[in-house]
Short mmCIF file of C-alpha atoms in Angstrom, two decimals:
data_model
loop_
_atom_site.label_atom_id
_atom_site.label_comp_id
_atom_site.label_asym_id
_atom_site.label_seq_id
_atom_site.Cartn_x
_atom_site.Cartn_y
_atom_site.Cartn_z
CA MET A 875 19.54 4.15 12.12
CA ARG A 876 22.62 6.38 13.64
CA ILE A 877 22.22 9.03 16.08
CA SER A 878 25.90 10.81 16.55
CA ILE A 879 26.31 13.44 19.22
CA ARG A 880 30.02 14.71 19.73
CA ILE A 881 31.03 17.14 22.39
CA ASP A 882 34.74 18.37 20.06
CA SER A 883 34.30 21.89 18.41
CA ALA A 884 37.13 23.47 17.41
CA ALA A 885 37.76 25.33 20.12
CA GLY A 886 37.41 22.51 22.20
CA GLN A 887 39.90 20.56 19.85
CA ALA A 888 42.23 23.16 20.28
CA GLN A 889 42.46 23.61 24.19
CA LEU A 890 42.74 19.31 23.98
CA ARG A 891 45.54 19.80 21.58
CA GLN A 892 47.38 23.19 24.55
CA TRP A 893 46.63 20.63 27.14
CA GLY A 894 49.71 18.44 28.35
CA GLY A 895 50.05 14.13 27.23
CA GLU A 896 48.84 13.36 30.65
CA PHE A 897 46.69 15.39 31.58
CA ARG A 898 44.98 15.11 27.86
CA GLU A 899 44.60 12.02 27.87
CA LYS A 900 43.33 12.54 31.86
CA VAL A 901 40.29 14.65 29.97
CA ARG A 902 39.75 12.27 27.33
CA ARG A 903 39.21 9.49 30.31
CA ALA A 904 37.03 11.80 32.32
CA VAL A 905 34.90 12.55 28.92
CA ALA A 906 34.70 9.13 27.61
CA GLN A 907 33.01 8.55 32.29
CA ALA A 908 30.48 10.99 32.24
CA MET A 909 29.16 9.84 28.24
CA ALA A 910 29.25 5.93 29.76
CA SER A 911 27.02 7.25 32.79
CA GLU A 912 24.67 8.88 31.15
CA ALA A 913 24.70 5.93 28.40
CA ALA A 914 23.22 3.68 30.88
CA ASP A 915 20.32 5.97 31.43
CA LEU A 916 20.08 7.29 28.00
CA LYS A 917 19.68 3.66 25.88
CA GLN A 918 16.47 2.95 28.82
CA ASP A 919 14.90 5.66 27.61
CA VAL A 920 14.75 5.33 24.41
CA ARG A 921 13.61 1.95 24.20
CA SER A 922 10.97 3.65 26.55
CA HIS A 923 9.85 5.58 23.84
CA VAL A 924 9.94 3.25 21.35
CA ALA A 925 8.32 0.62 23.74
CA GLY A 926 6.00 3.39 24.53
CA GLN A 927 4.98 4.13 20.48
CA MET A 928 5.29 1.31 19.09
CA ALA A 929 3.19 -2.24 20.00
CA VAL A 930 6.51 -4.39 20.05
CA VAL A 931 5.99 -8.21 19.91
CA LYS A 932 9.28 -8.74 19.77
CA LYS A 933 11.79 -8.19 22.61
CA SER A 934 14.84 -8.42 20.49
CA PHE A 935 13.31 -5.46 18.42
CA LEU A 936 13.56 -3.09 21.49
CA LYS A 937 16.98 -4.26 22.61
CA GLY A 938 18.12 -3.25 19.61
CA PHE A 939 18.36 0.12 20.49
CA THR A 940 21.57 1.31 22.27
CA ALA A 941 23.15 3.78 23.56
CA ARG A 942 27.54 4.09 24.78
CA ALA A 943 30.51 5.62 24.14
CA LEU A 944 32.78 5.85 21.84
CA ASP A 945 36.80 5.84 22.91
CA LYS A 946 38.77 3.87 20.67
CA ASP A 947 40.75 7.32 19.42
CA PRO A 948 43.46 8.20 21.48
CA LYS A 949 43.76 11.86 19.64
CA ARG A 950 39.41 13.05 19.61
CA LEU A 951 37.75 13.38 22.76
CA PRO A 952 35.03 10.19 22.68
CA ALA A 953 31.67 10.32 21.04
CA LEU A 954 28.00 9.21 21.87
CA TYR A 955 26.40 6.81 19.32
CA VAL A 956 22.68 5.61 19.88
CA GLY A 957 21.31 4.15 17.50
CA SER A 958 19.84 0.51 16.25
CA ARG A 959 21.74 -2.29 15.21
CA ILE A 960 18.40 -3.11 12.93
CA PRO A 961 19.09 -1.25 9.59
CA TRP A 962 15.21 -0.34 8.84
CA SER A 963 14.64 0.96 13.17
CA GLY A 964 15.16 4.74 10.65
CA MET A 965 12.04 4.44 8.22
CA HIS A 966 9.77 4.78 12.28
CA GLU A 967 12.28 7.30 13.36
CA ARG A 968 11.76 9.29 9.12
CA GLY A 969 8.77 7.72 7.52
CA GLY A 970 8.65 6.56 4.59
CA ARG A 971 7.55 4.29 1.68
CA ILE A 972 8.74 1.11 0.54
CA ALA A 973 7.95 0.78 -3.41
CA GLY A 974 7.33 -2.07 -4.79
CA ARG A 975 4.14 -5.06 -4.89
CA MET A 976 3.95 -7.04 -1.35
CA LEU A 977 2.09 -9.35 0.31
CA ILE A 978 0.77 -8.01 3.78
CA PRO A 979 -1.11 -10.49 6.33
CA LEU A 980 -4.27 -9.59 7.35
CA ASN A 981 -5.96 -9.84 10.89
CA GLY A 982 -2.50 -9.76 12.59
CA ARG A 983 1.28 -10.15 12.44
CA VAL A 984 3.29 -12.85 11.23
CA GLY A 985 7.21 -13.34 10.68
CA ARG A 986 8.09 -12.74 7.84
CA LYS A 987 9.98 -16.39 7.16
CA ARG A 988 7.32 -18.32 8.65
CA PHE A 989 4.86 -16.26 6.31
CA LYS A 990 7.13 -16.67 3.11
CA ALA A 991 7.06 -20.95 4.45
CA GLN A 992 3.36 -20.63 4.57
CA VAL A 993 2.33 -19.05 1.62
CA ALA A 994 4.50 -20.76 -0.54
CA GLU A 995 3.15 -24.59 1.04
CA LEU A 996 -0.44 -23.27 0.02
CA MET A 997 0.50 -22.07 -3.39
CA ARG A 998 2.39 -25.75 -4.03
CA GLY A 999 -0.59 -26.93 -3.24
CA GLY A 1000 -2.98 -25.32 -5.32
CA ASN A 1001 -4.85 -24.23 -1.76
CA ALA A 1002 -4.10 -20.57 -3.12
CA TYR A 1003 -5.81 -17.74 -5.16
CA PHE A 1004 -6.28 -13.88 -5.31
CA ILE A 1005 -9.57 -11.50 -5.34
CA LYS A 1006 -10.39 -8.86 -5.80
CA ASN A 1007 -12.98 -7.89 -2.88
CA ALA A 1008 -15.02 -4.94 -2.93
CA LYS A 1009 -13.14 -2.42 -2.16
CA GLY A 1010 -11.05 -3.04 -5.40
CA ASN A 1011 -8.28 -4.44 -3.27
CA ILE A 1012 -6.29 -7.92 -4.54
CA VAL A 1013 -6.29 -10.79 -1.36
CA LEU A 1014 -4.95 -13.33 -1.00
CA MET A 1015 -7.24 -16.33 0.06
CA ALA A 1016 -7.20 -20.16 1.04
CA GLU A 1017 -9.81 -22.81 1.36
CA ASN A 1018 -10.38 -24.51 4.78
CA LEU A 1019 -9.16 -27.56 3.76
CA LYS A 1020 -8.06 -30.52 6.51
CA ASP A 1021 -4.96 -30.99 4.45
CA TYR A 1022 -3.81 -27.79 5.43
CA ASP A 1023 -4.07 -27.68 8.96
CA ARG A 1024 -1.60 -27.08 9.68
CA PRO A 1025 -0.22 -23.95 7.59
CA LEU A 1026 -3.60 -22.55 7.93
CA ALA A 1027 -3.84 -22.88 11.57
CA GLY A 1028 -2.12 -19.30 12.94
CA PHE A 1029 -4.96 -17.64 9.72
CA LYS A 1030 -7.75 -19.21 11.15
CA ARG A 1031 -7.71 -18.33 14.23
CA ARG A 1032 -6.88 -14.85 13.14
CA TYR A 1033 -9.10 -14.60 10.63
CA ARG A 1034 -11.90 -15.87 13.47
CA LYS A 1035 -10.73 -13.47 16.19
CA ALA A 1036 -11.18 -10.21 13.56
CA GLU A 1037 -14.53 -11.38 12.66
CA GLY A 1038 -16.06 -12.73 15.51
CA ILE A 1039 -16.38 -16.40 14.04
CA LYS A 1040 -16.70 -19.34 16.81
CA ARG A 1041 -16.03 -22.30 14.52
CA LEU A 1042 -14.88 -21.97 10.05
CA LYS A 1043 -16.41 -24.91 8.02
CA ARG A 1044 -15.23 -27.19 5.98
CA GLY A 1045 -14.26 -25.81 2.29
CA ALA A 1046 -14.97 -21.60 3.47
CA ASP A 1047 -12.49 -19.66 2.25
CA ILE A 1048 -10.03 -17.65 4.17
CA PRO A 1049 -8.46 -14.08 3.92
CA ILE A 1050 -4.81 -14.76 4.10
CA ALA A 1051 -3.41 -11.76 2.95
CA VAL A 1052 -3.12 -8.10 1.04
CA LEU A 1053 -1.52 -8.04 -2.44
CA VAL A 1054 -0.33 -3.64 -2.05
CA PRO A 1055 1.48 -2.28 -4.61
CA LYS A 1056 3.34 -0.22 -1.83
CA VAL A 1057 3.52 0.66 1.79
CA VAL A 1058 3.71 3.67 3.46
CA LEU A 1059 5.24 4.17 6.98
CA LYS A 1060 4.58 7.88 9.60
CA LYS A 1061 6.93 9.07 12.07
CA ARG A 1062 6.55 7.15 15.23
CA LEU A 1063 9.27 7.44 16.82
CA ASP A 1064 11.63 10.71 17.72
CA VAL A 1065 14.59 9.27 19.08
CA GLU A 1066 16.85 11.77 17.30
CA ARG A 1067 14.86 15.28 19.45
CA MET A 1068 14.93 12.80 22.73
CA VAL A 1069 18.63 12.36 22.46
CA ALA A 1070 19.53 16.29 21.26
CA GLY A 1071 17.40 17.45 24.89
CA ARG A 1072 19.89 15.42 26.77
CA ILE A 1073 22.95 17.44 25.29
CA PRO A 1074 22.93 19.93 28.50
CA ARG A 1075 22.54 16.94 31.08
CA LEU A 1076 25.64 15.05 29.46
CA SER A 1077 27.19 18.71 28.95
CA ALA A 1078 27.44 19.57 32.69
CA ALA A 1079 28.56 15.95 33.52
CA ILE A 1080 31.36 16.56 31.45
CA GLU A 1081 31.62 19.52 32.99
CA ARG A 1082 31.80 18.12 36.66
CA GLN A 1083 34.13 14.59 35.79
CA ILE A 1084 36.94 17.37 34.25
CA GLY A 1085 36.51 19.01 37.96
CA THR A 1086 37.34 16.18 40.13
CA LEU A 1087 40.23 16.49 37.24
CA ASP A 1088 44.11 17.76 39.82
#
């Protein structure tokens, strides 16, 4: 996800070209300084917004959201960048649908790589099979066998907690995941609205900074 706010209207660019070289550079630096100052607060506000709207498990997801001033082109006024280095985070900003048959872990979250490895181990050993439940859903199951205690540990723990079961008998069936044809994600974030709401404050900060120039 990427949101870029540029305070660089045609009139502003024309004024920038009219200013003398030395003063123009001072203005550019002043704009960059004001943006950098506002970006620090905006970054924290965006992360707080994401944390409040989503059940964040890994802190790295929150840290992926950032805000910073872009100031590499000396011929242009700086821009304020707000976005995330996690490509699919934009799905939570807009909502959308992911098509294709997918296995979704039941009774809690599991890391993608770990889940894939656990399912592969169960499949190789023949201790994984699909059933259709009463609701018509295709569910991946496994038996509670001693040889598979390691790959099943997390699934058993989450299943017991969800169902209120203290202990599972050997040979009991354990639901692992559900097979779905698509996943629909609802809009959960509104980072773009938050950034747009900060433009007046950013504009005022830029004006104050430019006003300090000689």
